[in-house]
Amino acid sequence: MELYSDKSLVNLISESNYKAFTVLYDRYWRQLYRIALSKTGNEEDALDIVQEFFIDFWNRREALKIEKSVDNYLVSALFHKIFMHFRKKGLEEKHLQNYTYFISQLDGDTLASNMETEHEEAYTELIGLVTDTIEQMPEKMKQVFDLKHRQSLSIAEIAGIMGISTQTVKNQLSNAMIKLRKSTEKQVPGAASSLFLIWLFS
């Protein structure tokens, strides 16, 4: 079962196959943990977020509808879980200023600590837009972006793996961020879009 595709595993999980769930968990938990850790800056919080994420994933198994790649779905859903973590804790983490500014651009009279349901929905919609934009990137750009921001590899490591120059890696990352800024600026004006992406991929 370890050789099954992600989509095949999800199909089995939706039928309550726990073995398939453990295989998917083993395949992705380290990647998701690294992302959660980079956003929270706290190992215990990151571990709790990822554990809760997979518990929710299993509990919702019969209702799973994954149209994009499973990888993108998991990362997108994890960001929503991280968002809820910050909201629950009053956003008293290292990215408070970025979050406050981002939300204030959606509603100038509302502080991040008082976000309402519509702000949560706006954030979720933005995450979906970002993951869709990544999915539509040229293959090489998407691979470079994935290695940098999801696998947390250095530019030199990416260049070595892909057999390209470090400058090419930098160019691909720069072009990827340009694409993401253009797509998010449709919903979030000016500097707020850049701050949102800085938070998401720092």
mmCIF file of C-alpha atoms in Angstrom:
data_model
loop_
_atom_site.group_PDB
_atom_site.id
_atom_site.type_symbol
_atom_site.label_atom_id
_atom_site.label_comp_id
_atom_site.label_asym_id
_atom_site.label_seq_id
_atom_site.Cartn_x
_atom_site.Cartn_y
_atom_site.Cartn_z
ATOM 1 C CA MET A 1 0.000 0.000 0.000
ATOM 2 C CA GLU A 2 3.028 2.273 0.452
ATOM 3 C CA LEU A 3 3.275 2.427 -3.355
ATOM 4 C CA TYR A 4 -0.324 3.562 -3.828
ATOM 5 C CA SER A 5 -0.901 7.050 -5.230
ATOM 6 C CA ASP A 6 -2.222 9.788 -2.949
ATOM 7 C CA LYS A 7 -5.583 9.744 -4.710
ATOM 8 C CA SER A 8 -5.873 5.966 -4.296
ATOM 9 C CA LEU A 9 -5.129 6.279 -0.594
ATOM 10 C CA VAL A 10 -7.755 9.004 -0.177
ATOM 11 C CA ASN A 11 -10.329 6.840 -1.943
ATOM 12 C CA LEU A 12 -9.575 4.006 0.465
ATOM 13 C CA ILE A 13 -9.648 6.372 3.446
ATOM 14 C CA SER A 14 -13.108 7.566 2.413
ATOM 15 C CA GLU A 15 -14.140 3.913 2.760
ATOM 16 C CA SER A 16 -12.722 3.868 6.323
ATOM 17 C CA ASN A 17 -9.530 2.001 5.452
ATOM 18 C CA TYR A 18 -7.324 2.880 8.427
ATOM 19 C CA LYS A 19 -4.203 1.308 6.916
ATOM 20 C CA ALA A 20 -4.457 3.733 3.996
ATOM 21 C CA PHE A 21 -4.799 6.578 6.482
ATOM 22 C CA THR A 22 -1.608 5.579 8.304
ATOM 23 C CA VAL A 23 0.273 5.403 4.994
ATOM 24 C CA LEU A 24 -0.888 8.905 4.024
ATOM 25 C CA TYR A 25 -0.025 10.132 7.516
ATOM 26 C CA ASP A 26 3.501 8.719 7.315
ATOM 27 C CA ARG A 27 3.910 10.204 3.846
ATOM 28 C CA TYR A 28 3.012 13.778 4.799
ATOM 29 C CA TRP A 29 3.231 14.429 8.528
ATOM 30 C CA ARG A 30 6.867 15.585 8.489
ATOM 31 C CA GLN A 31 6.227 18.049 5.663
ATOM 32 C CA LEU A 32 3.121 19.416 7.370
ATOM 33 C CA TYR A 33 4.911 19.597 10.709
ATOM 34 C CA ARG A 34 7.729 21.681 9.177
ATOM 35 C CA ILE A 35 5.169 24.097 7.757
ATOM 36 C CA ALA A 36 3.302 24.379 11.063
ATOM 37 C CA LEU A 37 6.563 24.887 12.949
ATOM 38 C CA SER A 38 7.685 27.643 10.583
ATOM 39 C CA LYS A 39 4.412 29.503 11.190
ATOM 40 C CA THR A 40 4.034 29.031 14.941
ATOM 41 C CA GLY A 41 7.682 29.004 15.992
ATOM 42 C CA ASN A 42 6.738 26.481 18.677
ATOM 43 C CA GLU A 43 7.409 22.733 18.416
ATOM 44 C CA GLU A 44 4.612 21.707 20.781
ATOM 45 C CA ASP A 45 2.027 23.911 19.054
ATOM 46 C CA ALA A 46 3.136 22.676 15.633
ATOM 47 C CA LEU A 47 2.833 19.044 16.702
ATOM 48 C CA ASP A 48 -0.605 19.654 18.226
ATOM 49 C CA ILE A 49 -1.815 21.382 15.063
ATOM 50 C CA VAL A 50 -0.683 18.541 12.811
ATOM 51 C CA GLN A 51 -2.127 15.873 15.103
ATOM 52 C CA GLU A 52 -5.472 17.685 15.280
ATOM 53 C CA PHE A 53 -5.361 18.167 11.524
ATOM 54 C CA PHE A 54 -5.053 14.437 10.859
ATOM 55 C CA ILE A 55 -7.703 13.596 13.458
ATOM 56 C CA ASP A 56 -10.106 15.969 11.688
ATOM 57 C CA PHE A 57 -9.098 14.505 8.329
ATOM 58 C CA TRP A 58 -9.999 10.998 9.519
ATOM 59 C CA ASN A 59 -13.231 12.125 11.146
ATOM 60 C CA ARG A 60 -14.336 13.790 7.887
ATOM 61 C CA ARG A 61 -13.192 10.887 5.700
ATOM 62 C CA GLU A 62 -16.624 10.018 4.321
ATOM 63 C CA ALA A 63 -17.196 13.601 3.144
ATOM 64 C CA LEU A 64 -13.789 14.116 1.511
ATOM 65 C CA LYS A 65 -13.919 15.739 -1.919
ATOM 66 C CA ILE A 66 -10.431 16.455 -3.238
ATOM 67 C CA GLU A 67 -10.423 17.826 -6.772
ATOM 68 C CA LYS A 68 -6.901 19.283 -6.761
ATOM 69 C CA SER A 69 -3.748 17.349 -5.930
ATOM 70 C CA VAL A 70 -3.811 15.723 -2.500
ATOM 71 C CA ASP A 71 -0.556 17.500 -1.623
ATOM 72 C CA ASN A 72 -2.076 20.924 -2.285
ATOM 73 C CA TYR A 73 -5.282 19.985 -0.496
ATOM 74 C CA LEU A 74 -3.406 18.946 2.643
ATOM 75 C CA VAL A 75 -1.277 22.093 2.719
ATOM 76 C CA SER A 76 -4.295 24.330 2.101
ATOM 77 C CA ALA A 77 -6.289 22.604 4.844
ATOM 78 C CA LEU A 78 -3.313 22.826 7.202
ATOM 79 C CA PHE A 79 -3.067 26.591 6.696
ATOM 80 C CA HIS A 80 -6.702 26.867 7.691
ATOM 81 C CA LYS A 81 -5.950 24.854 10.827
ATOM 82 C CA ILE A 82 -3.021 27.184 11.598
ATOM 83 C CA PHE A 83 -5.291 30.178 11.059
ATOM 84 C CA MET A 84 -7.765 28.785 13.584
ATOM 85 C CA HIS A 85 -4.898 28.151 16.007
ATOM 86 C CA PHE A 86 -3.878 31.821 15.841
ATOM 87 C CA ARG A 87 -7.464 32.945 16.179
ATOM 88 C CA LYS A 88 -8.013 30.741 19.227
ATOM 89 C CA LYS A 89 -4.889 32.089 20.901
ATOM 90 C CA GLY A 90 -5.781 35.687 20.140
ATOM 91 C CA LEU A 91 -3.120 35.853 17.416
ATOM 92 C CA GLU A 92 -0.460 36.374 20.082
ATOM 93 C CA GLU A 93 2.267 34.792 17.983
ATOM 94 C CA LYS A 94 5.203 36.091 15.964
ATOM 95 C CA HIS A 95 3.066 36.973 12.906
ATOM 96 C CA LEU A 96 0.564 39.146 14.777
ATOM 97 C CA GLN A 97 1.416 42.370 12.929
ATOM 98 C CA ASN A 98 1.087 40.794 9.482
ATOM 99 C CA TYR A 99 -2.228 39.217 10.398
ATOM 100 C CA THR A 100 -3.558 42.419 11.915
ATOM 101 C CA TYR A 101 -2.637 44.423 8.837
ATOM 102 C CA PHE A 102 -4.027 41.788 6.495
ATOM 103 C CA ILE A 103 -7.378 41.689 8.269
ATOM 104 C CA SER A 104 -7.529 45.476 8.634
ATOM 105 C CA GLN A 105 -7.354 45.726 4.840
ATOM 106 C CA LEU A 106 -10.465 43.593 4.619
ATOM 107 C CA ASP A 107 -12.280 45.776 7.144
ATOM 108 C CA GLY A 108 -10.528 48.914 8.368
ATOM 109 C CA ASP A 109 -12.623 49.085 11.541
ATOM 110 C CA THR A 110 -11.949 45.535 12.659
ATOM 111 C CA LEU A 111 -8.867 44.313 14.519
ATOM 112 C CA ALA A 112 -7.516 40.825 13.968
ATOM 113 C CA SER A 113 -8.450 39.797 17.495
ATOM 114 C CA ASN A 114 -12.125 40.447 16.690
ATOM 115 C CA MET A 115 -12.352 38.659 13.350
ATOM 116 C CA GLU A 116 -15.825 37.549 12.326
ATOM 117 C CA THR A 117 -16.893 34.623 10.193
ATOM 118 C CA GLU A 118 -16.621 36.581 6.951
ATOM 119 C CA HIS A 119 -12.923 37.207 7.616
ATOM 120 C CA GLU A 120 -12.321 33.523 8.188
ATOM 121 C CA GLU A 121 -14.096 32.798 4.912
ATOM 122 C CA ALA A 122 -12.036 35.449 3.125
ATOM 123 C CA TYR A 123 -8.843 33.913 4.464
ATOM 124 C CA THR A 124 -9.920 30.419 3.427
ATOM 125 C CA GLU A 125 -10.766 31.716 -0.040
ATOM 126 C CA LEU A 126 -7.337 33.329 -0.320
ATOM 127 C CA ILE A 127 -5.609 30.095 0.676
ATOM 128 C CA GLY A 128 -7.576 28.305 -2.022
ATOM 129 C CA LEU A 129 -6.550 30.947 -4.551
ATOM 130 C CA VAL A 130 -2.892 30.557 -3.599
ATOM 131 C CA THR A 131 -2.947 26.765 -3.883
ATOM 132 C CA ASP A 132 -4.738 26.954 -7.243
ATOM 133 C CA THR A 133 -2.121 29.416 -8.512
ATOM 134 C CA ILE A 134 0.687 27.091 -7.416
ATOM 135 C CA GLU A 135 -1.047 24.157 -9.082
ATOM 136 C CA GLN A 136 -1.163 26.077 -12.384
ATOM 137 C CA MET A 137 2.515 27.085 -12.362
ATOM 138 C CA PRO A 138 4.851 25.610 -15.003
ATOM 139 C CA GLU A 139 6.210 22.279 -13.806
ATOM 140 C CA LYS A 140 9.779 23.437 -13.121
ATOM 141 C CA MET A 141 8.593 26.541 -11.267
ATOM 142 C CA LYS A 142 6.175 24.485 -9.191
ATOM 143 C CA GLN A 143 8.890 21.978 -8.306
ATOM 144 C CA VAL A 144 11.327 24.721 -7.255
ATOM 145 C CA PHE A 145 8.629 26.429 -5.209
ATOM 146 C CA ASP A 146 7.665 23.161 -3.535
ATOM 147 C CA LEU A 147 11.246 22.287 -2.607
ATOM 148 C CA LYS A 148 11.827 25.751 -1.155
ATOM 149 C CA HIS A 149 8.604 26.469 0.698
ATOM 150 C CA ARG A 150 7.234 23.024 1.522
ATOM 151 C CA GLN A 151 10.383 20.944 1.838
ATOM 152 C CA SER A 152 12.381 23.853 3.364
ATOM 153 C CA LEU A 153 15.459 23.220 1.217
ATOM 154 C CA SER A 154 18.099 25.860 0.552
ATOM 155 C CA ILE A 155 18.621 27.402 -2.871
ATOM 156 C CA ALA A 156 21.902 25.502 -3.220
ATOM 157 C CA GLU A 157 20.211 22.208 -2.317
ATOM 158 C CA ILE A 158 17.438 22.813 -4.846
ATOM 159 C CA ALA A 159 19.972 23.630 -7.558
ATOM 160 C CA GLY A 160 21.829 20.394 -6.817
ATOM 161 C CA ILE A 161 18.695 18.244 -6.849
ATOM 162 C CA MET A 162 17.348 19.726 -10.079
ATOM 163 C CA GLY A 163 20.687 20.135 -11.850
ATOM 164 C CA ILE A 164 20.234 23.860 -12.471
ATOM 165 C CA SER A 165 22.127 26.978 -11.400
ATOM 166 C CA THR A 166 21.372 28.810 -8.167
ATOM 167 C CA GLN A 167 20.461 31.874 -10.240
ATOM 168 C CA THR A 168 17.859 29.845 -12.124
ATOM 169 C CA VAL A 169 16.395 28.747 -8.794
ATOM 170 C CA LYS A 170 16.226 32.374 -7.642
ATOM 171 C CA ASN A 171 14.583 33.426 -10.907
ATOM 172 C CA GLN A 172 11.975 30.674 -10.642
ATOM 173 C CA LEU A 173 11.161 31.630 -7.044
ATOM 174 C CA SER A 174 10.913 35.309 -7.952
ATOM 175 C CA ASN A 175 8.591 34.597 -10.884
ATOM 176 C CA ALA A 176 6.478 32.325 -8.694
ATOM 177 C CA MET A 177 5.990 35.089 -6.122
ATOM 178 C CA ILE A 178 5.060 37.535 -8.886
ATOM 179 C CA LYS A 179 2.347 35.133 -10.032
ATOM 180 C CA LEU A 180 1.080 34.756 -6.472
ATOM 181 C CA ARG A 181 1.035 38.513 -5.856
ATOM 182 C CA LYS A 182 -0.931 39.109 -9.042
ATOM 183 C CA SER A 183 -3.502 36.475 -8.129
ATOM 184 C CA THR A 184 -3.969 37.629 -4.518
ATOM 185 C CA GLU A 185 -4.034 41.344 -5.343
ATOM 186 C CA LYS A 186 -7.392 40.730 -6.997
ATOM 187 C CA GLN A 187 -8.826 40.258 -3.505
ATOM 188 C CA VAL A 188 -6.360 41.978 -1.169
ATOM 189 C CA PRO A 189 -5.096 45.452 -2.107
ATOM 190 C CA GLY A 190 -1.496 46.629 -2.307
ATOM 191 C CA ALA A 191 0.847 45.928 0.575
ATOM 192 C CA ALA A 192 -1.602 43.592 2.310
ATOM 193 C CA SER A 193 -1.122 41.055 -0.474
ATOM 194 C CA SER A 194 2.655 41.118 -0.031
ATOM 195 C CA LEU A 195 2.363 40.817 3.756
ATOM 196 C CA PHE A 196 0.017 37.885 3.397
ATOM 197 C CA LEU A 197 2.485 36.066 1.123
ATOM 198 C CA ILE A 198 5.410 36.922 3.413
ATOM 199 C CA TRP A 199 3.536 35.330 6.305
ATOM 200 C CA LEU A 200 2.511 32.333 4.255
ATOM 201 C CA PHE A 201 5.938 31.506 2.867
ATOM 202 C CA SER A 202 8.399 32.820 5.452
#
